């Protein structure tokens, strides 16, 4: 591609590069730069891409896009924001793939993953659509699963993924839009037909510093979409709506919402409710337990309505949807009279939601096994501790992904919120042992909630990923316990 075409839509401050030069590719990692490619020097948080310009040139970079430190050895292009430019470069390189599909994004602290999976199912069942999905657990092109490292890929990778979806015949793309992705322009140069907001609770303050900055990052989505769906049960929804430039459609429990729920019934294996919009009503039975499933379902139905799907068709399609791995996932425990659930809850609100939801249908004791991640917001640790013991009948505080922190130091932070509790609890740093402890303590009709890992099949110790699949640990523990008896 000619440099001039690659730079379309980018405000160039100055350049010494010939605009008719041929560019063989784009990279933002000096190690992966190839001969004749453009190297984009992106200022980062752990490091700065400008430091690696000499390495990129040594690897064959033909031109450098930078914000400063223009090299002498190769042509260069200077811009105000290399990160913003990277998003436009991706869109140009892959011929604007988002323009040929219906783009839908869901943002919020909790509920994004479950809602995207539910929506994918609705679009497939109601429209017969081929749907691309981009999210925390994996990326999908129709039924094809692609592994993923982060919730939202870097902008250039994202455009490449969208191009794959377009070329595979996808008509719709459903994606999670994380606050990081919105703040760091990873989803730049994408116009969404519909954006949706689930909720906002404390998370990622190590990055955003304040809740207001976190909220503002989420709000970016609603200046880049045509229609917005907002769950007004969340107290921050009015502010999000005030900041939005799109049309507004509301969902929630309140009758004032454009789409609201009535006659909600919670069971151990499903939820039921009537959903009302004006004079129209539809009944829904969804085989995923939990009170927050009601909220997720309303958001999904709101999006479906904004895409022109009738309420009755959307409700019928939603009823066929299945649960998501690691979201109130029931783990097989044959031969026992208690239940083990796995959930990804790793924020204060997420943990409270799952424990309160399980409490709705728990006949025995609720046993919570949880911890907090290392190298992340320390403020939420005592809050998680307080929530974990408040809603449980018995708690085991353990390690999550300690990363480069001392696991016991993280647990000590959690225990600050546990002081004075009447709820019995144990501390077991080793997560495998913690799972076994919970199962040894379980009695008839108890429910064990293993919170924090969800779909993950690893534990991050230091900078390494060590295999840890809680489903395997439960099965292994059962075998060990049977051998003892």
Short mmCIF file of C-alpha atoms in Angstrom, two decimals:
data_model
loop_
_atom_site.label_atom_id
_atom_site.label_comp_id
_atom_site.label_asym_id
_atom_site.label_seq_id
_atom_site.Cartn_x
_atom_site.Cartn_y
_atom_site.Cartn_z
CA UNK A 1 0.00 0.00 0.00
CA UNK A 2 1.25 3.50 -0.81
CA UNK A 3 2.12 5.60 2.24
CA UNK A 4 -0.30 8.32 1.20
CA UNK A 5 -3.23 5.86 1.18
CA UNK A 6 -2.13 4.32 4.48
CA UNK A 7 -2.12 7.77 6.11
CA UNK A 8 -5.63 8.74 4.95
CA UNK A 9 -7.59 10.33 7.81
CA UNK A 10 -4.47 10.91 9.93
CA UNK A 11 -3.39 14.45 10.76
CA UNK A 12 0.33 14.55 9.95
CA UNK A 13 2.27 17.26 11.77
CA UNK A 14 5.40 16.91 9.66
CA UNK A 15 7.13 14.29 7.56
CA UNK A 16 10.17 13.73 5.38
CA UNK A 17 8.80 10.51 3.86
CA UNK A 18 7.91 10.29 0.14
CA UNK A 19 4.15 9.74 -0.01
CA UNK A 20 4.40 7.36 -2.97
CA UNK A 21 6.68 4.90 -1.17
CA UNK A 22 5.32 1.33 -0.90
CA UNK A 23 4.61 0.04 2.63
CA UNK A 24 4.79 -3.72 3.16
CA UNK A 25 3.03 -3.83 6.52
CA UNK A 26 2.57 -2.13 9.88
CA UNK A 27 4.08 -3.12 13.23
CA UNK A 28 4.26 -1.59 16.70
CA UNK A 29 6.68 -4.15 18.17
CA UNK A 30 10.27 -3.74 17.04
CA UNK A 31 10.91 -7.48 17.44
CA UNK A 32 8.22 -8.37 14.88
CA UNK A 33 9.04 -5.58 12.42
CA UNK A 34 9.83 -6.86 8.91
CA UNK A 35 11.56 -5.43 5.86
CA UNK A 36 9.75 -2.44 4.33
CA UNK A 37 7.16 -2.11 7.11
CA UNK A 38 6.06 1.01 8.97
CA UNK A 39 7.05 0.93 12.63
CA UNK A 40 4.65 2.82 14.91
CA UNK A 41 6.38 4.12 18.07
CA UNK A 42 3.57 3.96 20.63
CA UNK A 43 4.24 5.55 24.04
CA UNK A 44 3.23 2.91 26.60
CA UNK A 45 2.96 2.57 30.36
CA UNK A 46 5.62 -0.07 30.99
CA UNK A 47 7.84 1.19 28.19
CA UNK A 48 7.96 3.68 25.31
CA UNK A 49 7.99 2.60 21.68
CA UNK A 50 10.30 5.48 20.80
CA UNK A 51 13.12 3.64 22.60
CA UNK A 52 12.83 0.81 20.10
CA UNK A 53 13.07 2.82 16.90
CA UNK A 54 16.73 1.76 16.35
CA UNK A 55 15.73 -1.91 16.81
CA UNK A 56 12.86 -1.55 14.34
CA UNK A 57 15.20 0.02 11.79
CA UNK A 58 17.68 -2.82 12.32
CA UNK A 59 14.86 -5.25 11.56
CA UNK A 60 14.17 -3.48 8.27
CA UNK A 61 11.57 -0.79 9.01
CA UNK A 62 11.12 1.37 5.92
CA UNK A 63 9.41 4.28 7.67
CA UNK A 64 8.73 5.28 11.28
CA UNK A 65 5.56 6.91 12.61
CA UNK A 66 6.35 8.74 15.84
CA UNK A 67 5.44 11.61 18.13
CA UNK A 68 9.04 12.79 18.63
CA UNK A 69 12.67 11.63 18.18
CA UNK A 70 12.54 11.44 14.40
CA UNK A 71 15.23 9.03 13.15
CA UNK A 72 17.86 10.07 10.63
CA UNK A 73 18.35 6.67 9.00
CA UNK A 74 14.86 6.17 7.53
CA UNK A 75 11.88 8.33 6.45
CA UNK A 76 9.57 9.38 9.25
CA UNK A 77 6.08 10.74 9.85
CA UNK A 78 5.28 12.73 13.02
CA UNK A 79 1.78 12.81 14.53
CA UNK A 80 0.27 14.11 17.77
CA UNK A 81 -0.90 10.67 18.95
CA UNK A 82 0.69 7.48 17.65
CA UNK A 83 -1.92 5.41 19.50
CA UNK A 84 -4.81 7.18 17.75
CA UNK A 85 -2.98 6.96 14.43
CA UNK A 86 -2.52 3.20 14.88
CA UNK A 87 -6.30 2.71 14.95
CA UNK A 88 -6.69 4.63 11.69
CA UNK A 89 -3.76 2.76 10.12
CA UNK A 90 -5.49 -0.52 10.96
CA UNK A 91 -8.78 0.60 9.45
CA UNK A 92 -7.00 1.79 6.28
CA UNK A 93 -4.80 -1.30 5.93
CA UNK A 94 -7.74 -3.71 6.24
CA UNK A 95 -10.13 -1.58 4.12
CA UNK A 96 -12.46 -0.53 6.95
CA UNK A 97 -14.00 -3.93 7.75
CA UNK A 98 -16.39 -2.58 10.40
CA UNK A 99 -18.24 -0.58 7.75
CA UNK A 100 -19.61 -3.74 6.13
CA UNK A 101 -21.03 -5.34 9.31
CA UNK A 102 -23.48 -4.41 12.07
CA UNK A 103 -21.27 -3.49 15.04
CA UNK A 104 -22.54 -3.85 18.61
CA UNK A 105 -20.46 -3.14 21.75
CA UNK A 106 -21.27 -3.72 25.41
CA UNK A 107 -19.42 -1.89 28.18
CA UNK A 108 -19.70 -1.97 31.97
CA UNK A 109 -17.87 -3.49 34.93
CA UNK A 110 -19.86 -6.72 35.10
CA UNK A 111 -22.10 -8.63 32.70
CA UNK A 112 -20.23 -7.87 29.46
CA UNK A 113 -19.15 -11.41 28.70
CA UNK A 114 -22.44 -13.12 29.53
CA UNK A 115 -24.40 -10.48 27.63
CA UNK A 116 -22.28 -10.79 24.48
CA UNK A 117 -22.75 -14.57 24.42
CA UNK A 118 -26.50 -14.22 24.97
CA UNK A 119 -26.73 -11.61 22.21
CA UNK A 120 -24.75 -13.76 19.79
CA UNK A 121 -27.23 -16.57 20.40
CA UNK A 122 -30.21 -14.24 19.90
CA UNK A 123 -28.87 -12.91 16.59
CA UNK A 124 -28.16 -16.43 15.34
CA UNK A 125 -31.55 -17.80 16.36
CA UNK A 126 -33.70 -14.78 15.47
CA UNK A 127 -31.97 -13.67 12.25
CA UNK A 128 -29.96 -16.69 11.15
CA UNK A 129 -26.98 -14.33 11.21
CA UNK A 130 -23.32 -15.31 11.17
CA UNK A 131 -21.90 -13.49 14.17
CA UNK A 132 -18.37 -12.55 15.19
CA UNK A 133 -17.67 -12.25 18.92
CA UNK A 134 -14.78 -10.43 20.60
CA UNK A 135 -14.33 -10.77 24.33
CA UNK A 136 -12.63 -11.92 27.50
CA UNK A 137 -12.92 -15.68 27.14
CA UNK A 138 -12.22 -15.99 23.42
CA UNK A 139 -12.94 -14.52 20.02
CA UNK A 140 -15.33 -16.35 17.71
CA UNK A 141 -16.05 -16.27 13.99
CA UNK A 142 -19.39 -18.03 13.81
CA UNK A 143 -18.65 -21.30 15.65
CA UNK A 144 -14.88 -21.10 15.15
CA UNK A 145 -13.09 -20.27 18.40
CA UNK A 146 -9.92 -18.14 18.52
CA UNK A 147 -7.93 -17.82 21.76
CA UNK A 148 -7.44 -14.33 23.17
CA UNK A 149 -5.05 -12.67 25.62
CA UNK A 150 -7.06 -9.57 26.55
CA UNK A 151 -10.67 -8.42 26.46
CA UNK A 152 -10.14 -6.09 23.51
CA UNK A 153 -7.17 -6.54 21.15
CA UNK A 154 -4.82 -3.67 20.22
CA UNK A 155 -6.38 -1.51 17.51
CA UNK A 156 -4.39 -2.85 14.56
CA UNK A 157 -5.01 -6.48 15.61
CA UNK A 158 -8.68 -5.66 16.14
CA UNK A 159 -9.04 -4.35 12.59
CA UNK A 160 -7.34 -7.51 11.32
CA UNK A 161 -9.76 -9.65 13.31
CA UNK A 162 -12.72 -7.69 11.95
CA UNK A 163 -11.36 -8.24 8.43
CA UNK A 164 -11.30 -12.00 9.10
CA UNK A 165 -14.91 -11.80 10.25
CA UNK A 166 -15.95 -9.79 7.20
CA UNK A 167 -14.17 -12.16 4.84
CA UNK A 168 -15.79 -15.17 6.56
CA UNK A 169 -19.25 -13.73 5.88
CA UNK A 170 -20.15 -12.34 9.30
CA UNK A 171 -23.06 -9.90 9.18
CA UNK A 172 -22.87 -8.85 12.85
CA UNK A 173 -20.07 -8.39 15.39
CA UNK A 174 -20.74 -8.40 19.12
CA UNK A 175 -17.89 -7.23 21.33
CA UNK A 176 -16.97 -6.30 24.85
CA UNK A 177 -15.59 -2.77 25.03
CA UNK A 178 -13.35 -2.52 28.09
CA UNK A 179 -12.51 0.79 29.72
CA UNK A 180 -8.86 0.27 28.75
CA UNK A 181 -9.81 -0.27 25.12
CA UNK A 182 -11.93 2.87 25.04
CA UNK A 183 -9.36 5.06 26.82
CA UNK A 184 -6.43 3.74 24.77
CA UNK A 185 -8.15 4.08 21.36
CA UNK A 186 -8.09 0.32 20.71
CA UNK A 187 -11.63 0.62 19.36
CA UNK A 188 -10.91 3.85 17.50
CA UNK A 189 -12.24 4.23 13.95
CA UNK A 190 -15.23 1.96 14.64
CA UNK A 191 -18.76 3.30 14.46
CA UNK A 192 -21.23 1.12 16.34
CA UNK A 193 -24.85 0.71 15.38
CA UNK A 194 -25.65 -0.06 19.04
CA UNK A 195 -23.70 0.42 22.27
CA UNK A 196 -24.92 -0.86 25.65
CA UNK A 197 -24.12 -0.07 29.28
CA UNK A 198 -24.58 -2.69 32.01
CA UNK A 199 -23.26 -1.16 35.25
CA UNK A 200 -20.32 0.58 36.89
CA UNK A 201 -18.63 -0.54 40.10
CA UNK A 202 -15.10 -0.24 41.45
CA UNK A 203 -12.48 -1.85 39.21
CA UNK A 204 -9.30 -0.92 37.31
CA UNK A 205 -8.55 2.06 39.58
CA UNK A 206 -4.89 1.14 39.27
CA UNK A 207 -5.25 2.45 35.72
CA UNK A 208 -8.02 5.06 35.87
CA UNK A 209 -7.18 6.38 39.40
CA UNK A 210 -10.72 7.62 40.14
CA UNK A 211 -14.24 6.26 39.60
CA UNK A 212 -15.13 9.35 37.58
CA UNK A 213 -12.23 8.77 35.19
CA UNK A 214 -13.28 5.13 34.93
CA UNK A 215 -16.86 6.20 34.14
CA UNK A 216 -15.68 8.74 31.54
CA UNK A 217 -13.72 6.00 29.78
CA UNK A 218 -16.86 3.88 29.52
CA UNK A 219 -18.85 6.90 28.31
CA UNK A 220 -16.63 7.25 25.21
CA UNK A 221 -18.61 4.40 23.62
CA UNK A 222 -21.80 6.45 23.58
CA UNK A 223 -20.19 9.17 21.50
CA UNK A 224 -19.28 6.57 18.89
CA UNK A 225 -22.56 4.73 18.39
CA UNK A 226 -25.92 5.49 16.77
CA UNK A 227 -28.12 3.97 19.48
CA UNK A 228 -27.47 3.40 23.17
CA UNK A 229 -29.06 0.91 25.57
CA UNK A 230 -28.72 1.74 29.26
CA UNK A 231 -29.60 -0.32 32.35
CA UNK A 232 -31.15 2.39 34.51
CA UNK A 233 -31.09 0.18 37.61
CA UNK A 234 -27.44 1.22 37.87
CA UNK A 235 -27.05 4.54 39.75
CA UNK A 236 -24.45 5.85 37.28
CA UNK A 237 -26.77 5.39 34.27
CA UNK A 238 -28.14 9.00 34.37
CA UNK A 239 -24.60 10.41 34.09
CA UNK A 240 -23.81 8.01 31.26
CA UNK A 241 -26.96 9.10 29.46
CA UNK A 242 -26.11 12.78 29.99
CA UNK A 243 -22.74 12.25 28.30
CA UNK A 244 -24.20 10.29 25.38
CA UNK A 245 -24.65 11.79 21.92
CA UNK A 246 -26.59 8.77 20.60
CA UNK A 247 -30.30 8.00 20.92
CA UNK A 248 -31.23 6.54 24.32
CA UNK A 249 -33.22 3.37 25.11
CA UNK A 250 -33.54 2.25 28.73
CA UNK A 251 -34.02 -1.13 30.38
CA UNK A 252 -34.47 -2.10 34.02
CA UNK A 253 -36.81 -3.16 36.79
CA UNK A 254 -38.56 0.22 37.00
CA UNK A 255 -41.76 0.60 34.92
CA UNK A 256 -40.34 3.93 33.69
CA UNK A 257 -37.77 2.01 31.61
CA UNK A 258 -38.54 1.55 27.90
CA UNK A 259 -38.21 -2.20 28.51
CA UNK A 260 -38.83 -3.57 31.99
CA UNK A 261 -39.26 -6.87 33.82
CA UNK A 262 -42.24 -8.07 35.82
CA UNK A 263 -43.08 -11.27 37.71
CA UNK A 264 -39.46 -12.33 38.08
CA UNK A 265 -38.97 -15.89 39.37
CA UNK A 266 -35.54 -17.18 40.42
CA UNK A 267 -34.80 -20.91 40.47
CA UNK A 268 -31.62 -22.92 41.08
CA UNK A 269 -31.33 -23.75 37.38
CA UNK A 270 -33.18 -20.93 35.58
CA UNK A 271 -34.94 -17.58 35.74
CA UNK A 272 -38.39 -16.64 34.45
CA UNK A 273 -39.94 -13.23 33.87
CA UNK A 274 -42.35 -11.20 31.80
CA UNK A 275 -40.74 -8.44 29.75
CA UNK A 276 -42.83 -5.40 28.87
CA UNK A 277 -42.36 -2.73 26.22
CA UNK A 278 -45.32 -0.39 25.81
CA UNK A 279 -48.33 -2.62 25.22
CA UNK A 280 -46.22 -5.62 24.25
CA UNK A 281 -45.30 -8.39 26.70
CA UNK A 282 -43.20 -11.52 26.26
CA UNK A 283 -42.49 -14.35 28.68
CA UNK A 284 -38.92 -15.58 29.06
CA UNK A 285 -37.49 -18.71 30.62
CA UNK A 286 -33.70 -18.68 30.55
CA UNK A 287 -31.69 -21.65 31.81
CA UNK A 288 -29.05 -19.59 33.62
CA UNK A 289 -29.62 -18.98 37.35
CA UNK A 290 -28.97 -15.73 39.15
CA UNK A 291 -30.56 -12.35 39.68
CA UNK A 292 -28.03 -10.63 37.44
CA UNK A 293 -29.13 -12.91 34.60
CA UNK A 294 -32.32 -10.82 34.66
CA UNK A 295 -30.28 -7.63 34.11
CA UNK A 296 -28.16 -9.21 31.37
CA UNK A 297 -31.26 -10.51 29.62
CA UNK A 298 -32.88 -7.06 29.64
CA UNK A 299 -29.76 -5.47 28.13
CA UNK A 300 -29.66 -8.12 25.40
CA UNK A 301 -33.34 -7.71 24.60
CA UNK A 302 -32.87 -3.93 24.50
CA UNK A 303 -30.08 -4.31 21.94
CA UNK A 304 -32.21 -6.71 19.90
CA UNK A 305 -35.05 -4.19 19.82
CA UNK A 306 -32.65 -1.45 18.69
CA UNK A 307 -31.55 -3.73 15.86
CA UNK A 308 -35.17 -4.06 14.75
CA UNK A 309 -35.91 -7.56 16.09
CA UNK A 310 -39.45 -7.88 17.46
CA UNK A 311 -39.84 -8.43 21.20
CA UNK A 312 -41.53 -11.81 20.70
CA UNK A 313 -38.81 -13.05 18.30
CA UNK A 314 -36.03 -11.79 20.58
CA UNK A 315 -37.61 -13.42 23.65
CA UNK A 316 -38.07 -16.73 21.83
CA UNK A 317 -34.45 -16.68 20.64
CA UNK A 318 -33.13 -15.74 24.09
CA UNK A 319 -34.91 -18.72 25.63
CA UNK A 320 -32.67 -21.02 23.55
CA UNK A 321 -29.43 -19.49 24.83
CA UNK A 322 -26.97 -21.47 26.97
CA UNK A 323 -24.75 -20.36 29.82
CA UNK A 324 -21.16 -19.16 29.54
CA UNK A 325 -18.17 -21.10 30.81
CA UNK A 326 -17.10 -19.70 34.17
CA UNK A 327 -20.29 -17.71 34.80
CA UNK A 328 -22.30 -19.48 37.54
CA UNK A 329 -21.07 -22.70 35.93
CA UNK A 330 -22.23 -25.88 37.65
CA UNK A 331 -19.31 -28.31 38.11
CA UNK A 332 -20.23 -32.02 38.04
CA UNK A 333 -19.87 -33.59 41.51
CA UNK A 334 -21.37 -37.09 41.06
CA UNK A 335 -22.20 -38.92 44.25
CA UNK A 336 -22.34 -35.77 46.42
CA UNK A 337 -25.31 -33.96 47.93
CA UNK A 338 -23.82 -30.47 47.56
CA UNK A 339 -23.22 -28.19 44.56
CA UNK A 340 -20.04 -26.53 43.27
CA UNK A 341 -20.28 -23.41 41.12
CA UNK A 342 -17.46 -21.59 39.33
CA UNK A 343 -17.76 -17.87 38.63
CA UNK A 344 -15.41 -15.22 37.28
CA UNK A 345 -16.45 -12.68 39.95
CA UNK A 346 -13.25 -10.78 40.73
CA UNK A 347 -14.58 -7.33 41.64
CA UNK A 348 -16.49 -6.28 44.77
CA UNK A 349 -19.72 -5.85 42.83
CA UNK A 350 -19.18 -9.07 40.89
CA UNK A 351 -18.62 -11.05 44.09
CA UNK A 352 -21.64 -9.47 45.77
CA UNK A 353 -23.81 -10.18 42.73
CA UNK A 354 -22.89 -13.85 42.50
CA UNK A 355 -23.18 -14.51 46.23
CA UNK A 356 -26.52 -12.71 46.51
CA UNK A 357 -27.79 -14.54 43.43
CA UNK A 358 -26.76 -17.93 44.82
CA UNK A 359 -28.29 -17.01 48.19
CA UNK A 360 -31.65 -16.69 46.37
CA UNK A 361 -31.75 -20.43 45.68
CA UNK A 362 -29.35 -21.93 48.25
CA UNK A 363 -31.13 -24.34 50.62
CA UNK A 364 -28.08 -25.13 52.75
CA UNK A 365 -24.97 -23.10 53.55
CA UNK A 366 -23.19 -20.87 51.09
CA UNK A 367 -19.42 -21.51 51.10
CA UNK A 368 -17.35 -18.81 49.36
CA UNK A 369 -13.80 -19.43 48.15
CA UNK A 370 -12.17 -16.23 46.89
CA UNK A 371 -9.06 -14.05 46.71
CA UNK A 372 -7.80 -10.98 44.85
CA UNK A 373 -5.39 -10.53 41.96
CA UNK A 374 -1.91 -9.13 42.45
CA UNK A 375 -0.49 -6.02 40.73
CA UNK A 376 -4.01 -4.61 40.61
CA UNK A 377 -6.14 -2.12 42.56
CA UNK A 378 -5.35 -2.74 46.26
CA UNK A 379 -8.30 -0.64 47.47
CA UNK A 380 -10.81 -3.30 46.52
CA UNK A 381 -9.17 -6.07 48.57
CA UNK A 382 -10.68 -5.26 52.01
CA UNK A 383 -13.99 -4.53 50.26
CA UNK A 384 -13.90 -8.00 48.69
CA UNK A 385 -13.09 -9.48 52.10
CA UNK A 386 -16.04 -7.78 53.76
CA UNK A 387 -18.44 -8.84 50.98
CA UNK A 388 -17.14 -12.42 50.96
CA UNK A 389 -17.87 -13.01 54.64
CA UNK A 390 -21.06 -10.92 54.73
CA UNK A 391 -22.92 -13.02 52.16
CA UNK A 392 -21.37 -16.42 52.94
CA UNK A 393 -22.02 -18.82 55.80
CA UNK A 394 -18.43 -20.01 55.62
CA UNK A 395 -15.51 -18.50 53.68
CA UNK A 396 -12.08 -19.64 52.59
CA UNK A 397 -9.75 -16.80 51.65
CA UNK A 398 -7.11 -17.90 49.20
CA UNK A 399 -4.92 -16.82 46.30
CA UNK A 400 -6.20 -15.70 42.90
CA UNK A 401 -3.58 -14.56 40.36
CA UNK A 402 -0.90 -13.10 42.69
CA UNK A 403 1.34 -12.19 39.75
CA UNK A 404 4.49 -10.53 41.13
CA UNK A 405 3.07 -9.85 44.62
CA UNK A 406 3.45 -12.04 47.69
CA UNK A 407 0.18 -14.04 47.93
CA UNK A 408 0.06 -13.72 51.71
CA UNK A 409 0.49 -9.94 51.48
CA UNK A 410 -2.60 -9.84 49.23
CA UNK A 411 -4.51 -12.03 51.69
CA UNK A 412 -3.51 -9.72 54.56
CA UNK A 413 -5.08 -6.81 52.62
CA UNK A 414 -8.28 -8.85 52.19
CA UNK A 415 -8.37 -9.71 55.91
CA UNK A 416 -8.56 -6.01 56.81
CA UNK A 417 -12.19 -6.14 55.63
CA UNK A 418 -12.90 -9.37 57.50
CA UNK A 419 -12.10 -8.09 61.00
CA UNK A 420 -14.98 -8.41 63.44
CA UNK A 421 -17.00 -10.79 61.29
CA UNK A 422 -19.15 -13.49 62.88
CA UNK A 423 -18.86 -15.61 59.75
CA UNK A 424 -16.42 -18.49 60.24
CA UNK A 425 -13.54 -18.43 57.78
CA UNK A 426 -10.22 -20.04 57.01
CA UNK A 427 -7.10 -18.81 55.22
CA UNK A 428 -5.44 -21.17 52.77
CA UNK A 429 -2.95 -19.58 50.40
CA UNK A 430 -2.75 -22.61 48.08
CA UNK A 431 -5.83 -22.45 45.85
CA UNK A 432 -5.83 -26.20 45.14
CA UNK A 433 -5.88 -26.92 48.88
CA UNK A 434 -8.55 -24.24 49.40
CA UNK A 435 -10.87 -26.01 46.95
CA UNK A 436 -10.34 -29.31 48.77
CA UNK A 437 -10.97 -27.65 52.14
CA UNK A 438 -14.30 -26.29 50.89
CA UNK A 439 -15.37 -29.70 49.61
CA UNK A 440 -14.35 -31.37 52.89
CA UNK A 441 -16.50 -28.90 54.83
CA UNK A 442 -19.51 -29.15 52.49
CA UNK A 443 -22.73 -30.71 53.81
CA UNK A 444 -26.07 -31.65 52.28
CA UNK A 445 -27.64 -28.84 50.18
CA UNK A 446 -24.61 -26.56 50.57
CA UNK A 447 -23.39 -24.55 47.57
CA UNK A 448 -19.67 -23.87 47.13
CA UNK A 449 -18.84 -20.81 45.02
CA UNK A 450 -15.31 -20.78 43.60
CA UNK A 451 -14.99 -17.09 42.73
CA UNK A 452 -12.40 -15.26 40.66
CA UNK A 453 -11.02 -17.71 38.11
CA UNK A 454 -14.10 -18.47 36.02
CA UNK A 455 -13.11 -19.55 32.52
CA UNK A 456 -9.37 -19.29 33.26
CA UNK A 457 -7.42 -22.55 33.25
CA UNK A 458 -4.27 -21.11 34.77
CA UNK A 459 -2.90 -19.20 37.73
CA UNK A 460 -0.40 -16.38 37.23
CA UNK A 461 2.48 -16.83 39.66
CA UNK A 462 5.18 -14.22 39.16
CA UNK A 463 5.15 -13.62 35.42
CA UNK A 464 4.40 -17.25 34.50
CA UNK A 465 1.09 -18.96 33.83
CA UNK A 466 0.77 -22.26 35.72
CA UNK A 467 -1.96 -24.70 34.73
CA UNK A 468 -4.91 -24.62 37.13
CA UNK A 469 -8.36 -25.67 35.95
CA UNK A 470 -10.82 -25.64 38.85
CA UNK A 471 -13.03 -28.21 37.12
CA UNK A 472 -10.10 -30.64 37.12
CA UNK A 473 -9.32 -29.79 40.75
CA UNK A 474 -12.89 -30.56 41.84
CA UNK A 475 -12.83 -33.89 39.97
CA UNK A 476 -9.42 -34.74 41.42
CA UNK A 477 -10.53 -33.86 44.94
CA UNK A 478 -13.61 -36.08 44.57
CA UNK A 479 -11.41 -39.02 43.55
CA UNK A 480 -9.10 -38.44 46.52
CA UNK A 481 -12.03 -38.21 48.95
CA UNK A 482 -13.59 -41.43 47.61
CA UNK A 483 -10.27 -43.27 48.02
CA UNK A 484 -10.07 -42.15 51.65
CA UNK A 485 -13.50 -43.64 52.29
#
